[in-house]
Tab-separated table of C-alpha atoms in Angstrom:
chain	number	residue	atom	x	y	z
R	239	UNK	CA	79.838	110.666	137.052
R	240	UNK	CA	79.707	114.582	136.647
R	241	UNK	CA	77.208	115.957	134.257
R	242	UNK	CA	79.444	116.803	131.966
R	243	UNK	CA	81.081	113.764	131.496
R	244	UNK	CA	78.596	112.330	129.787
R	245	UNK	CA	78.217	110.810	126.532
R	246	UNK	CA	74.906	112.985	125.919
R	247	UNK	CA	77.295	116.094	126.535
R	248	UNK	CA	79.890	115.121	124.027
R	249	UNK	CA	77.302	115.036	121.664
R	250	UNK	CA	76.380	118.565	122.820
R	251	UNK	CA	79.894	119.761	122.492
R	252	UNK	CA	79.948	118.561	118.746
R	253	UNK	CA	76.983	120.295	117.853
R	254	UNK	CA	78.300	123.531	119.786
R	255	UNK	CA	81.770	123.310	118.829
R	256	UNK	CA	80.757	122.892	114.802
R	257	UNK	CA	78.631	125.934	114.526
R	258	UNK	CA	80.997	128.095	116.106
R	259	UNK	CA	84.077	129.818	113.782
R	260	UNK	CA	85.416	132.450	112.367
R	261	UNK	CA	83.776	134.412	109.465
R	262	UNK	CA	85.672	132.661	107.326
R	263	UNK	CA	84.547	129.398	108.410
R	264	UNK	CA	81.109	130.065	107.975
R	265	UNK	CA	81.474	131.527	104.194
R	266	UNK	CA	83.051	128.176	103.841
R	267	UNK	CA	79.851	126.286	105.739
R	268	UNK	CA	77.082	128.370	103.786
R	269	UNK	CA	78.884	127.527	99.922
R	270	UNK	CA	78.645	124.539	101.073
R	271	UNK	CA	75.233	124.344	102.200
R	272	UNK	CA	74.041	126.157	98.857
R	273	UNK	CA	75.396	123.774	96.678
R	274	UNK	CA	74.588	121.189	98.806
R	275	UNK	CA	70.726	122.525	98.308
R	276	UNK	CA	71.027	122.919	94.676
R	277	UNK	CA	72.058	119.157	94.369
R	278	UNK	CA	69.297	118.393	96.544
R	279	UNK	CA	66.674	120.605	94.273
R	280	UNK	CA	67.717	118.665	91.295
R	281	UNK	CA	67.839	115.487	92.370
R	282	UNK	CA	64.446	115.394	94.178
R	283	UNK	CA	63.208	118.022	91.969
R	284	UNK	CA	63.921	117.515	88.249
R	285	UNK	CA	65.274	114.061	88.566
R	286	UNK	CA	62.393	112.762	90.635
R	287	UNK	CA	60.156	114.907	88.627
R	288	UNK	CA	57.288	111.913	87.901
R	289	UNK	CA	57.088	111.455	91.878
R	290	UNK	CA	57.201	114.619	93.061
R	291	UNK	CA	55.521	117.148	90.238
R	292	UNK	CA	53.275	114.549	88.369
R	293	UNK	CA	54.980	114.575	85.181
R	294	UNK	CA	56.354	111.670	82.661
R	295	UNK	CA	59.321	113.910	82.109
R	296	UNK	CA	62.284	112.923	84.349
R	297	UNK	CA	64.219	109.358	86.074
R	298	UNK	CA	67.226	108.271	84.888
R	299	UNK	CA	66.238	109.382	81.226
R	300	UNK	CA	67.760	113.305	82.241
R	301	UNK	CA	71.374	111.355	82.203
R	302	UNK	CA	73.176	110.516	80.018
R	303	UNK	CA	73.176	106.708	80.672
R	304	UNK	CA	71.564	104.093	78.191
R	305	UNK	CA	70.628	100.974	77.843
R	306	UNK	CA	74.177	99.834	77.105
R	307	UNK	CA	75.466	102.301	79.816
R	308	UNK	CA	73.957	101.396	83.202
R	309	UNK	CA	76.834	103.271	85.917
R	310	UNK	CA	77.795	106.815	84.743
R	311	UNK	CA	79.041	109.758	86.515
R	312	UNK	CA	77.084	108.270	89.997
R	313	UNK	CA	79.003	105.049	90.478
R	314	UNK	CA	82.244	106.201	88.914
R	315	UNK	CA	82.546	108.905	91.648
R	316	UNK	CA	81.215	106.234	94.181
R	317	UNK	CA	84.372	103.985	93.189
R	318	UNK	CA	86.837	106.710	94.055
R	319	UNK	CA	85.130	107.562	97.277
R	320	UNK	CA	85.163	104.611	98.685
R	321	UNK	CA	88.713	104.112	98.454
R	322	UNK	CA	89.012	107.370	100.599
R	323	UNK	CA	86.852	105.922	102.898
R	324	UNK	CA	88.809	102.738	103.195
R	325	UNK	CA	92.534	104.499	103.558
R	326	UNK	CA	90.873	107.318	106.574
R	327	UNK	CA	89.965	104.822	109.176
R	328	UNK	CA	93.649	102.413	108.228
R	329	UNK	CA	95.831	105.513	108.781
R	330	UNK	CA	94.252	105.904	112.244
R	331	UNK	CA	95.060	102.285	112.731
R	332	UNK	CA	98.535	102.479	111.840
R	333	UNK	CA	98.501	105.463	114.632
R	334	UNK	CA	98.070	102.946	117.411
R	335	UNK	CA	99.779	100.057	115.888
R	336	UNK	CA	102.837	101.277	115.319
R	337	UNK	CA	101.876	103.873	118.411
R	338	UNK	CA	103.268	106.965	116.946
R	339	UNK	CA	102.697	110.113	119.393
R	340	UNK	CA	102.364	112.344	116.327
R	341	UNK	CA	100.332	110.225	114.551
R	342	UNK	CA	97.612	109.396	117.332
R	343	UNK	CA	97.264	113.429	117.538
R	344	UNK	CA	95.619	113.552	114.222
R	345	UNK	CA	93.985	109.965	114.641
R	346	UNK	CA	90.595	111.035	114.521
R	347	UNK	CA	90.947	112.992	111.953
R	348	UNK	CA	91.120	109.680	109.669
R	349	UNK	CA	87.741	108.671	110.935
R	350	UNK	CA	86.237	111.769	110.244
R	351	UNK	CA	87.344	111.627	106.672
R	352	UNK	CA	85.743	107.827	105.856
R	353	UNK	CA	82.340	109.533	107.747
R	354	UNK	CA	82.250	112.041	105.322
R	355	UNK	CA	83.608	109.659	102.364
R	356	UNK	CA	80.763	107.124	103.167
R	357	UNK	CA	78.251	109.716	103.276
R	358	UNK	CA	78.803	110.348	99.611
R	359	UNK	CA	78.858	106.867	98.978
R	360	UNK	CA	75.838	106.195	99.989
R	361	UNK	CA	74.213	108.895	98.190
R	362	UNK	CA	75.444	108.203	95.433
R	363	UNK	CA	73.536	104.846	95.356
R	364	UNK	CA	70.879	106.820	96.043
R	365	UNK	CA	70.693	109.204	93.276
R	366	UNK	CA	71.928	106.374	91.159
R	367	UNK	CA	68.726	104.233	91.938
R	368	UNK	CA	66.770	107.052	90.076
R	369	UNK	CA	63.600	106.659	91.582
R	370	UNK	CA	65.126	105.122	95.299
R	371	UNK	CA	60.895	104.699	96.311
R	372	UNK	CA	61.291	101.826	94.521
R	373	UNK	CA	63.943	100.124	96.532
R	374	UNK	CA	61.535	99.613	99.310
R	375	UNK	CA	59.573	96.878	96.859
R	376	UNK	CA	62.699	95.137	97.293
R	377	UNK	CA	63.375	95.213	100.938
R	378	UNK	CA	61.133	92.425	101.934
R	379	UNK	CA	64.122	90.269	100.027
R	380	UNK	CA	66.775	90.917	101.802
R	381	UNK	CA	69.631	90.332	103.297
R	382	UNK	CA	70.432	87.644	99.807
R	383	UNK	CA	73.806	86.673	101.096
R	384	UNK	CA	74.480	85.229	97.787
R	385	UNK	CA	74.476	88.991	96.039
R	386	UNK	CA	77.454	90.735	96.495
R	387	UNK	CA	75.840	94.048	96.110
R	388	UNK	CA	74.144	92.824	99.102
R	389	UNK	CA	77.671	92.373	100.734
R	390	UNK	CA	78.814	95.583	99.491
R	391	UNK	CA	75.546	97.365	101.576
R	392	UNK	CA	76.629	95.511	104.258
R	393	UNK	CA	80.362	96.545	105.192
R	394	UNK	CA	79.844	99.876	104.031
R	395	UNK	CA	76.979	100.827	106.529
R	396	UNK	CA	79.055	98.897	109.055
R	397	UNK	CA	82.387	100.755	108.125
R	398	UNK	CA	79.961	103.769	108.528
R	399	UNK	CA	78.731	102.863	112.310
R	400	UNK	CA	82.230	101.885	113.202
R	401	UNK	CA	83.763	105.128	112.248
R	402	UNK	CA	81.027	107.314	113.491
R	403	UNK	CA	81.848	104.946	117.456
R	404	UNK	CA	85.377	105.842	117.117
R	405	UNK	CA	85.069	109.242	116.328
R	406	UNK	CA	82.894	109.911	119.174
R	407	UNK	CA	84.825	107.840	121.711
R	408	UNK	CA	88.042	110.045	120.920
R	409	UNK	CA	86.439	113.096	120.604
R	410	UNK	CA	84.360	112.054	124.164
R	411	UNK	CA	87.821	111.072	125.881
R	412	UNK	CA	89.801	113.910	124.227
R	413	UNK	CA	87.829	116.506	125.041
R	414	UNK	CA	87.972	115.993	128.254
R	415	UNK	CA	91.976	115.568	128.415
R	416	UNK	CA	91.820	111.990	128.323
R	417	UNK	CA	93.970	109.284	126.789
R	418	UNK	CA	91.705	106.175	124.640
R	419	UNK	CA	91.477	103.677	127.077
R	420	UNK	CA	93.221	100.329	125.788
R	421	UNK	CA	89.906	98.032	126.353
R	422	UNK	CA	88.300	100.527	123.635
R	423	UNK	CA	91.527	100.750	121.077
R	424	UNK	CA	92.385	97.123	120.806
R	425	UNK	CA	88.860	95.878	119.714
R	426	UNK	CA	88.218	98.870	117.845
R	427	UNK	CA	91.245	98.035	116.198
R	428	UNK	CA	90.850	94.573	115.387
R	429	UNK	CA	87.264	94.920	114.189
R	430	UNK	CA	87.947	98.298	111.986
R	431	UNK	CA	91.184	96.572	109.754
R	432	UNK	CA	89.505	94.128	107.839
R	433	UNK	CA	86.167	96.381	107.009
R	434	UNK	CA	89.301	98.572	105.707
R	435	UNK	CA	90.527	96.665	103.445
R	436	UNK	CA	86.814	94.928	102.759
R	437	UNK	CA	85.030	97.686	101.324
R	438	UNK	CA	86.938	98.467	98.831
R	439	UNK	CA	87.926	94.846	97.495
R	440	UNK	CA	84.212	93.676	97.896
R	441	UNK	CA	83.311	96.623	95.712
R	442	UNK	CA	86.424	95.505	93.467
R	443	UNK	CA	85.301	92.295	93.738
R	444	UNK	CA	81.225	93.086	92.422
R	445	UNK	CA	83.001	94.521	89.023
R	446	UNK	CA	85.768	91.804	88.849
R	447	UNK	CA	83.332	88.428	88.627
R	448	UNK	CA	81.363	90.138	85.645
R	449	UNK	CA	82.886	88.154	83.152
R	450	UNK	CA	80.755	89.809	80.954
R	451	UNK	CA	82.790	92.567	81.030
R	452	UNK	CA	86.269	91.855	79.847
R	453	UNK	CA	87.875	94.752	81.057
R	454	UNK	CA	87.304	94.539	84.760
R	455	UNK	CA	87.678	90.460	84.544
R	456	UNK	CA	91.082	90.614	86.278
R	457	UNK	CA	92.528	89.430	89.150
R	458	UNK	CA	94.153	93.136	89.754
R	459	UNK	CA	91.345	94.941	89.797
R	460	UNK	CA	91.090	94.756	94.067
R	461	UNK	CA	94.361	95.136	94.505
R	462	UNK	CA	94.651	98.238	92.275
R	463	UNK	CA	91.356	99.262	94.078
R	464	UNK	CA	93.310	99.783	97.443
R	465	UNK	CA	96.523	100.822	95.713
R	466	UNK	CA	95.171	104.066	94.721
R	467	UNK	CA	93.284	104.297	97.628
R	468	UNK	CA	95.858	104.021	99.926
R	469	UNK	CA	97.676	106.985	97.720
R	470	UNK	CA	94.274	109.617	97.339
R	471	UNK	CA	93.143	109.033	101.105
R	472	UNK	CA	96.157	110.016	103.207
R	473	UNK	CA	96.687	112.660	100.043
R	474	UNK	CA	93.128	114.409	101.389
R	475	UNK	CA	94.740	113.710	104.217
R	476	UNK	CA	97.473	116.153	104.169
R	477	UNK	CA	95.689	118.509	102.400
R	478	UNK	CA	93.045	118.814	105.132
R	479	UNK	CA	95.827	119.244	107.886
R	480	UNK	CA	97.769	121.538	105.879
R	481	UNK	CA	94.604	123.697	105.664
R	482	UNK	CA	93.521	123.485	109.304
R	483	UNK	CA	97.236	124.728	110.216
R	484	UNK	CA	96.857	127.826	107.836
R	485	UNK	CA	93.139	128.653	109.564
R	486	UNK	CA	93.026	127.038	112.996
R	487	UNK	CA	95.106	128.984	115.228
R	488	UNK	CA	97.519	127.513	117.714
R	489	UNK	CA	97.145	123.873	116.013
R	490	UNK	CA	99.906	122.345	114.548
R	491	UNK	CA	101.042	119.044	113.508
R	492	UNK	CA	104.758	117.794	113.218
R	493	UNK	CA	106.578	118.010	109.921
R	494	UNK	CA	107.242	113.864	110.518
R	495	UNK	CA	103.898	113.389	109.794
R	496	UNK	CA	103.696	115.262	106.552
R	497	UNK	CA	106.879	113.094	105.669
R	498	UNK	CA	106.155	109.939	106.783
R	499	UNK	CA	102.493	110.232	104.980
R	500	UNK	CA	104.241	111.466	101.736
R	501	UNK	CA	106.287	108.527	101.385
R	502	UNK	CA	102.440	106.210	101.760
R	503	UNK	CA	101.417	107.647	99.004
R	504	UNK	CA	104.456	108.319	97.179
R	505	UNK	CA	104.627	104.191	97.448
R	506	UNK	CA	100.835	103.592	96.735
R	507	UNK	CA	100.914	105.829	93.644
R	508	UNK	CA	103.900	103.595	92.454
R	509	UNK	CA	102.537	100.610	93.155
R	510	UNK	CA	99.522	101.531	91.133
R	511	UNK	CA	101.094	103.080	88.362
R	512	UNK	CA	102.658	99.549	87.934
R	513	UNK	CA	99.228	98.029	87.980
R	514	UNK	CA	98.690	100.164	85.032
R	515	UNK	CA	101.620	98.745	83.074
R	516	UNK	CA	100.780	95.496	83.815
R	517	UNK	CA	97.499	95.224	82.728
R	518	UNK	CA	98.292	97.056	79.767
R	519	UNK	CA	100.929	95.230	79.122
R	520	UNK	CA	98.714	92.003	78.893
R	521	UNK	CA	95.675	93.702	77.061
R	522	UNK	CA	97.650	95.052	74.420
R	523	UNK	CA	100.385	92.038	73.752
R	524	UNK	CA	98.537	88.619	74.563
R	525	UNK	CA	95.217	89.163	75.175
R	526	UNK	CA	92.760	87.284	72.540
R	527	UNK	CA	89.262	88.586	73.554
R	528	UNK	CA	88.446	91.354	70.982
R	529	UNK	CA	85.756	92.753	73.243
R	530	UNK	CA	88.501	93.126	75.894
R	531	UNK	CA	91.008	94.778	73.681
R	532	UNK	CA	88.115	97.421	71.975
R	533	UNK	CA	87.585	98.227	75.140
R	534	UNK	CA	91.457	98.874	76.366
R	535	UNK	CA	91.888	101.058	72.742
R	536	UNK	CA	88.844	102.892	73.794
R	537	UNK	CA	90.551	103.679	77.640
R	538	UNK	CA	93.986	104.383	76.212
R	539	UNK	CA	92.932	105.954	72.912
R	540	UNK	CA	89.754	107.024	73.209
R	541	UNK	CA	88.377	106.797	69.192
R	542	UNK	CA	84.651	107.512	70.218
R	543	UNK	CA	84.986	108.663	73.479
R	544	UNK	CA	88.055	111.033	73.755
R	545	UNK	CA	87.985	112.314	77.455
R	546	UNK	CA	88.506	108.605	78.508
R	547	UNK	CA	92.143	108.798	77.136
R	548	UNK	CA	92.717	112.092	78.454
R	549	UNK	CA	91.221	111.242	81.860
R	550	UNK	CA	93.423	107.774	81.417
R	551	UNK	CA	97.006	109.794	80.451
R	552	UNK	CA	96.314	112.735	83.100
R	553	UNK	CA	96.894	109.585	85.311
R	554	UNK	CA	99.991	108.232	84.291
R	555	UNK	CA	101.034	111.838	84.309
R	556	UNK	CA	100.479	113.425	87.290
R	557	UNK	CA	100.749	109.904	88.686
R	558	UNK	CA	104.424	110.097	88.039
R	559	UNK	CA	105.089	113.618	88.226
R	560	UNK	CA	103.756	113.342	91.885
R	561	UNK	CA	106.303	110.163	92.180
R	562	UNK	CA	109.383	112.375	90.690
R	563	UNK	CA	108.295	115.687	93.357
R	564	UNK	CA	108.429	113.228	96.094
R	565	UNK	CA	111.561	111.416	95.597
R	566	UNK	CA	113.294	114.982	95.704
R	567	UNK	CA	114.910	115.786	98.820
R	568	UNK	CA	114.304	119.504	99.292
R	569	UNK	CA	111.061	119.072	99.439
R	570	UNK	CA	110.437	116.640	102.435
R	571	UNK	CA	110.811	119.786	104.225
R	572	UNK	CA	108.480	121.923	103.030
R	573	UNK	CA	105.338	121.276	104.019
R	574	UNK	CA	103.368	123.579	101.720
R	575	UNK	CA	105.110	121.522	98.763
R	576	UNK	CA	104.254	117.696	100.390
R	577	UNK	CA	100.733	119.567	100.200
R	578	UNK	CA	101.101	120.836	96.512
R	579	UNK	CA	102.164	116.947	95.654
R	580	UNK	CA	99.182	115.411	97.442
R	581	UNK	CA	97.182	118.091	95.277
R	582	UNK	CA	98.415	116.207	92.142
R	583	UNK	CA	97.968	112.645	93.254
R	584	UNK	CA	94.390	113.585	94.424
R	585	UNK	CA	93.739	114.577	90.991
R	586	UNK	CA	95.307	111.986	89.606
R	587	UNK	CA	93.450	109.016	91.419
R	588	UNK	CA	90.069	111.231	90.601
R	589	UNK	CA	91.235	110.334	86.647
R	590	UNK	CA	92.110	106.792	87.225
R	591	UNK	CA	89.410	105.727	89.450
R	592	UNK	CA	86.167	107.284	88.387
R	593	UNK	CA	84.961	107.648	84.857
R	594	UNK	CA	87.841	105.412	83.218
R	595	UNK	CA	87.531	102.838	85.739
R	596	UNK	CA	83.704	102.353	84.365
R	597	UNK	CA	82.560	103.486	81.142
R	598	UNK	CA	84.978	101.372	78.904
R	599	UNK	CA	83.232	98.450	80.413
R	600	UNK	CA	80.580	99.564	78.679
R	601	UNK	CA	82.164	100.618	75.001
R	602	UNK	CA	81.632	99.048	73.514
R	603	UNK	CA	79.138	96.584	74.617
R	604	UNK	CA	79.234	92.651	74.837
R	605	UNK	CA	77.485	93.112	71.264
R	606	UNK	CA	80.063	95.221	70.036
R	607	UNK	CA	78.073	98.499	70.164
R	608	UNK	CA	79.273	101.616	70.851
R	609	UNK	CA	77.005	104.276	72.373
R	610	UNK	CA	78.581	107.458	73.997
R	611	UNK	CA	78.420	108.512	77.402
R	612	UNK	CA	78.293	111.935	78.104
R	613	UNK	CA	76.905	112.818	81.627
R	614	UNK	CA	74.319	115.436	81.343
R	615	UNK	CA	74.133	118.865	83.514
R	616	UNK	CA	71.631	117.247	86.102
R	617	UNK	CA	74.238	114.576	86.668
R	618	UNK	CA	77.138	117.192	86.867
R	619	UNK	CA	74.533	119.169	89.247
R	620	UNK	CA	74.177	116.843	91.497
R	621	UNK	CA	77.236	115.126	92.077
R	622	UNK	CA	78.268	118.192	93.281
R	623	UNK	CA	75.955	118.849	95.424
R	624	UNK	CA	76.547	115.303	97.131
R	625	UNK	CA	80.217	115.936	97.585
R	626	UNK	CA	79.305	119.346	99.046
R	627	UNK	CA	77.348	117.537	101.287
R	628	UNK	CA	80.284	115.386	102.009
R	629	UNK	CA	82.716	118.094	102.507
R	630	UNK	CA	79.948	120.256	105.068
R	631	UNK	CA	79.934	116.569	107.064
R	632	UNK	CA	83.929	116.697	106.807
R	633	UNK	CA	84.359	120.960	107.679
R	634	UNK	CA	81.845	120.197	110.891
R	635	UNK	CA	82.822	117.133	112.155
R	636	UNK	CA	86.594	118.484	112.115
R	637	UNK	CA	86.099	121.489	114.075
R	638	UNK	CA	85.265	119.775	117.094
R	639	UNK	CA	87.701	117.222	116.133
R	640	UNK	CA	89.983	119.559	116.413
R	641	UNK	CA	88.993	121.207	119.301
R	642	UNK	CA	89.411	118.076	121.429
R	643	UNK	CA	92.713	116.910	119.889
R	644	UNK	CA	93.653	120.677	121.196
R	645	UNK	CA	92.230	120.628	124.440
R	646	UNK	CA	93.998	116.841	124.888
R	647	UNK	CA	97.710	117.350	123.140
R	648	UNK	CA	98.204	121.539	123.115
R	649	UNK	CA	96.660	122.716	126.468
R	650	UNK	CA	99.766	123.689	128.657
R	651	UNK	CA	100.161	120.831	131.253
R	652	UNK	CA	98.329	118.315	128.967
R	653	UNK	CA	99.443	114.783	129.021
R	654	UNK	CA	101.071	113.229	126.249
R	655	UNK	CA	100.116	109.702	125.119
């Protein structure tokens, strides 16, 4: 085999092709980076403050989580991103399945999307664990197969490896004008559709047995779980195509596939806008746990915790308004506006599936306290600086995604598969 067919020179291409751009794309790479660093400095820095400076002064006490309030800001962005996660490497899927020419273009693209996704979900755990040194005291006890946090480590770093293979395989066949060869796709396949759908129902699952908290206990907690994420995933999606045509020049992806994608999530976001209904629908006509129901008044009305309600209504919102914007015709042609309407479902999954999705689990408690969750500026610090970390992953992974899908689908004589 020629040198530079090689697996060990795909890797070098990636590595070539991602710190090569325009100025614009490095601006984009070094904001990133910075903000990526500040996170960092606060996290290991201020947060980690009794390891790393010798001080009492810092843990878990610099949020704004309490005794009552054990997942904040961390976990309630973790929730959301591992829905995206879950609907990037199922829309490549559906590419070969239903083997759609346009569709297996932008294939990769999917996977690149659950790497970066699962890179912030795993730091989030991380910088949710506070002081993660001490996780190593409880290595020596695991795998416990009976834990289903346990579980939920497990598919997610496999989801992980399995979208980092595929990327590389297409990227390593691609690049070198090469169709996927079928003995790759159809295991890939049949090993990538049920980690899919598992991640996000086993993390829907670790919330929905805590009977302890009334508000998850329901059996539509999972399947709302991959409604919405089925609806914000292709969404980011779109959005990242639609950019890459406006800055990548000479790539282009049909209008079909902007359609065809609009209507996923046009369904998703409908089918878990009626999720919403229904549960609230039970809560606030026939359920008799008072717990349950303080908690539901404190989602939907927000008494002691207003931005819960907001965050809750901006849902149902721009969860509909998206819906309406779709169903009109004029603008299944347009694709800056199928763009503009993944914008708003984006934003409105980001309402329903981070902060309301966890605090009023917590407010009020199982004792009937209530005790105010604010996340602090270190938490607001550095979850941003772990998504930027996610979205530098996403900007140079896609280049020489990109690249590849070019050099495979857009080079004059190319074959088409």
């Amino acid at each position: 085999m020629p040198r530079q067919d090689g697996w060990w020179e795909t890797i070098k291409y990636i590595i070539v092709e991602a710190l090569k751009g325009s100025r614009r794309y490095y601006l984009a790479a070094a904001g990133l980076l910075l903000l990526t660093i500040y996170g960092l400095y606060l996290w290991i820095f201020i947060q980690h403050a009794p390891v790393f400076l010798g001080t009492d002064y810092g843990g878990l006490i610099l949020t704004g989580m309490n005794d009552s309030v054990v997942w904040g800001l961390y976990i309630s962005f973790f929730v959301f991103w591992v829905g995206v996660a879950a609907a990037g490497i199922a829309f490549s899927i559906a590419a070969y399945v239903f083997n759609h020419p346009e569709f297996k273009k932008i294939a990769v693209l999917g996977e690149v999307q659950a790497i970066s996704a699962l890179t912030i979900v795993l730091m989030l755990i991380v910088v949710d664990l506070g002081r993660p040194i001490r996780a190593l005291f409880e290595m020596p006890l695991l795998p416990n197969l009976r834990s289903m946090l346990d579980w939920d480590f497990i598919v997610i770093t496999t989801y992980l490896l399995i979208n980092l293979v595929g990327a590389l395989v297409t990227i390593h066949y691609y690049r070198r004008d090469k169709a996927l060869p079928k003995k790759f796709l159809v295991p890939f396949m049949v090993i990538a559709a049920p980690f899919a759908i598992g991640i996000h129902t086993v993390t829907a699952f670790i919330s929905q047995a805590l009977t302890a908290r009334p508000i998850w206990n329901s059996p539509l907690l999972a399947p709302r779980y991959v409604a919405t994420a089925f609806a914000a995933g292709p969404a980011i999606l779109l959005i990242a195509l639609y950019l890459a045509e406006r800055y990548i020049e000479g790539f282009s992806v049909s209008i079909e596939v902007y359609k065809k994608t609009l209507y996923l999530v046009a369904g998703a976001t409908i089918v878990g806008l009626y999720f919403t209904l229904s549960e609230a629908h039970e809560i606030f006509w026939y359920t008799t746990e008072p717990v349950k129901w303080a908690q539901a008044k404190e989602l939907f009305y927000g008494p002691h915790l207003p931005y819960l309600a907001v965050l809750t209504w901006l849902w149902i919102g721009l969860g509909v308004a998206a819906v309406i914007l779709a169903l009109i015709p004029s603008t299944h042609n347009s694709k800056g506006a199928i763009a503009f309407i993944s914008l708003l479902v984006v934003v409105a999954v980001i309402a329903e599936k981070t902060l309301t999705i966890v605090i009023p689990a917590y407010e009020p408690s199982t004792l009937g306290e209530i005790r105010p969750y604010h996340p602090t500026p270190i938490e607001y610090g550095i979850t941003l600086g772990v998504h930027a970390l996610g979205l530098l992953i996403y900007l140079l992974l896609a280049k020489p995604a990109i690249k590849a899908i070019m050099t495979h689908y857009f080079k004059p004589g190319a074959h088409h598969h």
